[in-house]
Coordinates of C-alpha atoms and ligand atoms in Angstrom, one line a residue:
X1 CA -2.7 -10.1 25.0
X2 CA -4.9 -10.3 22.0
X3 CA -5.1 -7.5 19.9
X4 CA -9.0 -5.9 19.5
X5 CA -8.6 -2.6 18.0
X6 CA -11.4 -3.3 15.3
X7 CA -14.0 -5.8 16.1
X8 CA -16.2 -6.4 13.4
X9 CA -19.5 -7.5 13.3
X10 CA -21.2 -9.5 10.6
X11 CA -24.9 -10.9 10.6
X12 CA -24.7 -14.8 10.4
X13 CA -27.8 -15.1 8.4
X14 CA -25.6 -13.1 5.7
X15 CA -22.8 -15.4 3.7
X16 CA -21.9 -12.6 1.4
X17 CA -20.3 -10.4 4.5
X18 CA -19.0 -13.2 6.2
X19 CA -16.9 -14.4 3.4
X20 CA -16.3 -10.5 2.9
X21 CA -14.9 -10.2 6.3
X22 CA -12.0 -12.5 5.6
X23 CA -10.3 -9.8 4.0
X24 CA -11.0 -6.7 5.7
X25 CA -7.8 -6.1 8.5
X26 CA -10.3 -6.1 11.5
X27 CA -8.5 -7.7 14.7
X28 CA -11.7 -9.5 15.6
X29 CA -14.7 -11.0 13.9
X30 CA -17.6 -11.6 15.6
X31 CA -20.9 -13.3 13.7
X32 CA -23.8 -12.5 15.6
X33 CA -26.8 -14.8 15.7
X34 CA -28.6 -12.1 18.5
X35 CA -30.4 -8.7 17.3
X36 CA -28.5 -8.3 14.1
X37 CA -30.6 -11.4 13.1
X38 CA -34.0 -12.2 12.6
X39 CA -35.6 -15.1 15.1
X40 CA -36.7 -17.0 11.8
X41 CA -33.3 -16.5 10.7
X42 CA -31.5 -17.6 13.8
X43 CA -30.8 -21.4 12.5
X44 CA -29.6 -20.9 9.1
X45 CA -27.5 -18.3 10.6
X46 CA -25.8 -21.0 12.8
X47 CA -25.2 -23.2 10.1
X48 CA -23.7 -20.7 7.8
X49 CA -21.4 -19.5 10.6
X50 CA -20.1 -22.8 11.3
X51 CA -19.6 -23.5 7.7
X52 CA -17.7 -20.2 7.8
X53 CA -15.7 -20.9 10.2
X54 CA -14.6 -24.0 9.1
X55 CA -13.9 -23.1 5.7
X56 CA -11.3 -20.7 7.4
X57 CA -9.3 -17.6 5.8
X58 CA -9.7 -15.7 8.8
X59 CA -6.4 -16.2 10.2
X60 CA -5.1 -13.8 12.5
X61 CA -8.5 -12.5 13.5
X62 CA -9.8 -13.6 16.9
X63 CA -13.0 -15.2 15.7
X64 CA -15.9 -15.0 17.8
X65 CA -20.1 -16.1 17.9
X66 CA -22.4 -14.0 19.6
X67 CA -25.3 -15.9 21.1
X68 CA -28.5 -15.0 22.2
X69 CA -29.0 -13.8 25.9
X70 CA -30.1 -16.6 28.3
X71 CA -33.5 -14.7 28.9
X72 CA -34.4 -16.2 25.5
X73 CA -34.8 -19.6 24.1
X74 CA -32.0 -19.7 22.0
X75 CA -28.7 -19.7 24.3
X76 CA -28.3 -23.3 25.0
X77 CA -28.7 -24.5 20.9
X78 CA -26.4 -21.6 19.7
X79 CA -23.7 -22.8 21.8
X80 CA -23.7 -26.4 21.3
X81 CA -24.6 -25.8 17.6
X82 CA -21.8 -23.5 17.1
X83 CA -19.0 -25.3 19.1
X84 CA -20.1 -28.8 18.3
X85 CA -19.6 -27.3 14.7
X86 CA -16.8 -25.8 14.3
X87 CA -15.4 -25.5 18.1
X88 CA -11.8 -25.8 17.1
X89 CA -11.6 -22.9 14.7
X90 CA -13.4 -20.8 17.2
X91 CA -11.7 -18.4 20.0
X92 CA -14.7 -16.8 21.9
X93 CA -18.7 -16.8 23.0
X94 CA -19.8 -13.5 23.1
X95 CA -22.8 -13.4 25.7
X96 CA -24.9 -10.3 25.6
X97 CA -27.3 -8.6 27.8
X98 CA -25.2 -9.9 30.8
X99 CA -27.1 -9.1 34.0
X100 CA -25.8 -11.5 36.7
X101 CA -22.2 -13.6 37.3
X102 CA -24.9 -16.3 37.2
X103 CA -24.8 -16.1 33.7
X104 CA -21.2 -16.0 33.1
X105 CA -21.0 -19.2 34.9
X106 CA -23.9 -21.3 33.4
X107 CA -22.1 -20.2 29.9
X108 CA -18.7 -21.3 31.5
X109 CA -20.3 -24.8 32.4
X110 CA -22.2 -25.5 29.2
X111 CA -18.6 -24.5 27.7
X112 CA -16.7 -27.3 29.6
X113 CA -18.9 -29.8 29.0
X114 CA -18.5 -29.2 25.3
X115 CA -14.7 -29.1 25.5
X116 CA -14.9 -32.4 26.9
X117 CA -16.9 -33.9 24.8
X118 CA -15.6 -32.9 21.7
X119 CA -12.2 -33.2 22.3
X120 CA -10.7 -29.9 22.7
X121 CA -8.7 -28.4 25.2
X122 CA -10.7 -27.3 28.6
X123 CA -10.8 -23.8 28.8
X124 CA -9.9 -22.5 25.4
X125 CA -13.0 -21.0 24.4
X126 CA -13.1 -17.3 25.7
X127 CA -16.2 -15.5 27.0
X128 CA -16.7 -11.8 26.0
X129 CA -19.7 -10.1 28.3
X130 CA -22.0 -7.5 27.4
X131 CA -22.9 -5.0 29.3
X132 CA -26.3 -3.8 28.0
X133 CA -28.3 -2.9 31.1
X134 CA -28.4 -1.4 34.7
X135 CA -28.6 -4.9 36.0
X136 CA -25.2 -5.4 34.0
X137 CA -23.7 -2.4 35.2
X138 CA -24.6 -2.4 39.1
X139 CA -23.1 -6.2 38.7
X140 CA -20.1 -5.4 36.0
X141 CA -17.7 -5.8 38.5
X142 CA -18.2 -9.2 39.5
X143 CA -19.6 -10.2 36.1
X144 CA -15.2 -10.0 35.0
X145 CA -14.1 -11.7 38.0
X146 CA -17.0 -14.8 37.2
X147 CA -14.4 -17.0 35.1
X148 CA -11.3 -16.8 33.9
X149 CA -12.6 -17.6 30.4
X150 CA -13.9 -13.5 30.7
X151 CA -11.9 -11.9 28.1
X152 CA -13.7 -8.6 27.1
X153 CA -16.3 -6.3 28.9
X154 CA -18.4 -4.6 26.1
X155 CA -20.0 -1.7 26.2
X156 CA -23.7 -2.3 24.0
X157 CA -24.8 1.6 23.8
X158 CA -28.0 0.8 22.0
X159 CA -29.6 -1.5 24.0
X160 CA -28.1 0.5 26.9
X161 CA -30.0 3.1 26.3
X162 CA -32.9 1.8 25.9
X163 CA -32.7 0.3 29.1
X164 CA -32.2 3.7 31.0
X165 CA -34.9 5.3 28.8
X166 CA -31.9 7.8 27.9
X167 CA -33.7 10.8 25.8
X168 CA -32.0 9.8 22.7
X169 CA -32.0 7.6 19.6
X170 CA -28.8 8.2 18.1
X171 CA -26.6 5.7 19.7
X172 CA -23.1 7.7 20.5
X173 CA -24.0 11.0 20.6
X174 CA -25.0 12.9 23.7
X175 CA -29.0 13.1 24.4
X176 CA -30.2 16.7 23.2
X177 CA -30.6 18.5 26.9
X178 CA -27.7 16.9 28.3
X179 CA -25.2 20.0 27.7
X180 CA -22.8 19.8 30.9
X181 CA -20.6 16.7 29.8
X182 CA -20.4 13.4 28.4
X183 CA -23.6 11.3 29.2
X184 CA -21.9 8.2 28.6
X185 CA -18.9 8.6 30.9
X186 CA -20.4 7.0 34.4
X187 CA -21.1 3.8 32.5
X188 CA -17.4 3.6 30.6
X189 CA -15.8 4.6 33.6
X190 CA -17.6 1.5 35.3
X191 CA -16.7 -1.2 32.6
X192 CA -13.1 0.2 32.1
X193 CA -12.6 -0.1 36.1
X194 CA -14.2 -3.8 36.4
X195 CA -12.1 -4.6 33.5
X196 CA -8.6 -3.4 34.7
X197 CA -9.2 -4.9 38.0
X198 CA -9.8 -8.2 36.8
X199 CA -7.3 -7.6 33.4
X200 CA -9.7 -7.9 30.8
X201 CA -9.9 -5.6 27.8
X202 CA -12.9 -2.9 28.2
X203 CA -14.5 -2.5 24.4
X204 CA -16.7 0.4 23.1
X205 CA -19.3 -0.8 21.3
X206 CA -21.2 0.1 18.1
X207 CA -21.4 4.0 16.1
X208 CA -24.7 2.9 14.1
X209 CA -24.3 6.3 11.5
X210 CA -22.0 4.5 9.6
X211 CA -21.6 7.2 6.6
X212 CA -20.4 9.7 9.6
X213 CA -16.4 8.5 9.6
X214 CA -15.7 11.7 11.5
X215 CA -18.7 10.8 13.6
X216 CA -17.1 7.3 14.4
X217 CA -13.5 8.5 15.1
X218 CA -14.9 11.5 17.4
X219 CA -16.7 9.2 19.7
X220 CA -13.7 6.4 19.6
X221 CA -11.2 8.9 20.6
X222 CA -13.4 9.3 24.3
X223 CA -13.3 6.2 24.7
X224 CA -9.5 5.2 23.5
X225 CA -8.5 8.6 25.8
X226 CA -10.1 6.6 28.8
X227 CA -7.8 3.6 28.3
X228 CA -10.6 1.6 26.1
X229 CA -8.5 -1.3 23.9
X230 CA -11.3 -1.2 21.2
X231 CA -14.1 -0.5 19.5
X232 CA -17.0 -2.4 17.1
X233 CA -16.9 -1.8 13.7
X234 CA -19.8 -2.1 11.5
X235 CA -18.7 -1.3 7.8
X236 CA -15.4 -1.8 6.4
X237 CA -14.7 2.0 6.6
X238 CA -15.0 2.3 10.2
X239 CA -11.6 -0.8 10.4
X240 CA -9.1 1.4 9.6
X241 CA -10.7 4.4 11.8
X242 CA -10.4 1.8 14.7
X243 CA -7.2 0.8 14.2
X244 CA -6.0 3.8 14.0
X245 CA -7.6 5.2 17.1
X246 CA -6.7 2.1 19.1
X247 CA -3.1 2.2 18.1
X248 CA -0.6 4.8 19.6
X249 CA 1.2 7.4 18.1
X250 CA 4.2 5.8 16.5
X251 CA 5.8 8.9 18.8
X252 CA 4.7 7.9 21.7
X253 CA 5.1 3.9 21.2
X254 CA 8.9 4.9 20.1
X255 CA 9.0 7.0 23.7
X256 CA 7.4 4.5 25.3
X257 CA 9.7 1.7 24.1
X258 CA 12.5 4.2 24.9
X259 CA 11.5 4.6 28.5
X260 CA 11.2 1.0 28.9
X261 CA 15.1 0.4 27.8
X262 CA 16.4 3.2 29.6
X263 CA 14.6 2.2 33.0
X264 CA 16.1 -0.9 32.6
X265 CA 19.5 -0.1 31.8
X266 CA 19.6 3.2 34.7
X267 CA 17.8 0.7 37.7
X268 CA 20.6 -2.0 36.2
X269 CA 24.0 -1.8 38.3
X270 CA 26.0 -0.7 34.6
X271 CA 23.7 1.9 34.7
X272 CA 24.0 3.0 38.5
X273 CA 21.0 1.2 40.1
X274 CA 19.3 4.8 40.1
X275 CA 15.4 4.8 40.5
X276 CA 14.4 8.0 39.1
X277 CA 16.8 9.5 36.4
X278 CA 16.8 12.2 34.0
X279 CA 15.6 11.0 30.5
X280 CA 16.0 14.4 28.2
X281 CA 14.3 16.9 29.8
X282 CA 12.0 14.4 31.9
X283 CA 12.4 12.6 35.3
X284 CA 11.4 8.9 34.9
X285 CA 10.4 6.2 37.5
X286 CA 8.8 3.4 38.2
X287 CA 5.3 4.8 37.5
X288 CA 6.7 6.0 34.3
X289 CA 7.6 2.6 33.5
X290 CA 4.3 1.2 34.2
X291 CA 2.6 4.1 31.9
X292 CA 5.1 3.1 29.5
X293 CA 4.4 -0.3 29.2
X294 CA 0.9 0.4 28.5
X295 CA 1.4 2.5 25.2
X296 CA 4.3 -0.2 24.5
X297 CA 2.1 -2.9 24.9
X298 CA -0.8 -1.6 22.8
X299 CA 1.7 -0.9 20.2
X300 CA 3.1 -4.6 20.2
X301 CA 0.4 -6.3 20.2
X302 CA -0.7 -3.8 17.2
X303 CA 2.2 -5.3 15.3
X304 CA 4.1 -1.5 15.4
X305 CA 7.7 -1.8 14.7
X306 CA 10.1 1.4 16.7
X307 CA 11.5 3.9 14.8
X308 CA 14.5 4.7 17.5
X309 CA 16.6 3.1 19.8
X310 CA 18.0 3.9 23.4
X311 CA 21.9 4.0 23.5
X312 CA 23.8 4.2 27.2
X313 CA 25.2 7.5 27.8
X314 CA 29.4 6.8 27.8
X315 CA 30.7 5.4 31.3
Ligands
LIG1 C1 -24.9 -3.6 20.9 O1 -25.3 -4.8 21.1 C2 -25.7 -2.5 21.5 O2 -26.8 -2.8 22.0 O3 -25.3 -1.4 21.4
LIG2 MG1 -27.2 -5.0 22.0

């Protein structure tokens, strides 16, 4: 699994912060050519993003383009521009304001086709969806399970918002009158669940008050404590924010990774082929194995290293 702790955006009418980006430790950069852009921007902004991406220095980043939604006229000629262009040093499409699995699939087609004919390997473009809309939401679930190429399920609060005329213009915090909870937790619950059940990654999208780092981290740490594998960044301050609040605890990825070695070795027959055992002062099982692997997992793919290791008792 592909890290996406950080996923930072970067307008591709704007060379200066796309060349920036190559050295900010983000896990993903996506170049937008959708509402960060103006429409009389929109085809300088594909040509500087495929010259971007060709010109390359973003290694290790998953490098992604988001298009325009297919209810404009742009979709079709920011695709083919874009992967005609520079399909080979791309990973993903991000599609937003997805409403229908229809819309997965045209993308998934118009994605083949250009594989084919330019020589790339069928399926190795991702597609990260959007969900920005109640038409998105009330279809989340089989929006994920439309294609395989589905990678990500993104949360776009802004737009979101305005789409349910939610009471509120600052996009993360609750709506003033709402005082009985978090207004935003039917619709994260929603993407996180379609996600897991198809295994994508469920990302939390954009904290627009980008001076507020406290702000940022607050609202990142609701969504990380649901299970969320990332979160947009806009500025370079909020990378290391995201990181951090993606990543786990180096004590709990060193407990994890210690659960996960003495699981093994007690279920092994050295170890007694025991299913539930002592570890310290806590029973483990197979459900804390599966737990386990989760932090674990988030921590590998973060690049963490352990700190401890597990030793077999003496026979
Ligand atoms: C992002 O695209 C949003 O609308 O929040
Ligand atoms: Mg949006």
């Amino acid at each position: 699994m592909r890290s996406r702790r950080s996923n930072l955006a970067v307008p591709g009418s704007n060379p200066k912060m796309l060349d920036k980006a190559r050295g900010l430790p983000a896990d993903q950069i996506f170049m937008d050519i959708e509402d960060a852009v103006a429409p009389l921007a929109k085809p300088d902004a594909r040509k500087n993003i495929v010259a971007a991406l060709n010109e390359g220095g973003y290694d290790g980043k998953v490098r992604t383009v988001r298009v325009n939604d297919w209810t404009t006229k742009w979709t079709y000629a920011d695709v083919i521009e874009v992967v005609e262009g520079a399909g080979a040093n791309l990973d993903c499409i991000m599609l937003p304001k997805v409403q229908t699995p229809e819309q997965i699939v045209a993308l998934d087609l118009l994605l083949t086709q250009l594989e084919k004919s330019n020589g790339l390997e069928v399926g190795r473009l991702g597609i990260e969806a959007q969900i920005e809309n109640a038409m998105g939401l009330i279809n989340v679930n089989a929006i994920a399970a439309a294609s395989p190429r589905v990678e990500t399920i993104i949360f776009g609060p802004a737009d979101f918002m305005a789409s349910i005329n939610m009471k509120s213009l600052i996009v993360g915090e609750q709506p003033p009158g709402y005082d009985v909870g978090d207004a935003y937790h039917y619709i994260l619950m929603q993407i996180l669940m379609a996600a897991r059940a198809h295994d994508k990654l469920a990302i939390d999208g954009p904290y627009l008050a980008i001076k507020d780092l406290e702000g940022y981290k607050r609202v990142a740490g609701r969504s990380a404590a649901l299970g969320f594998d990332g979160k947009w960044v806009l500025h370079p301050d909020q990378v290391a924010a995201a990181n951090e609040v993606f990543s786990p605890r180096q004590e709990d990825y060193d407990h994890a990774e210690l659960i996960l070695d003495a699981y093994d070795y007690y279920t092994s027959a050295a170890g007694g082929a025991r299913g539930a055992v002592m570890l310290g002062d806590e029973m483990i099982d197979e459900a804390s194995r599966k737990m386990a692997l989760v932090i674990s997992s988030k921590g590998r793919a973060a690049g963490m290293a352990r700190t401890s290791t597990f030793t077999p008792p003496e026979a």
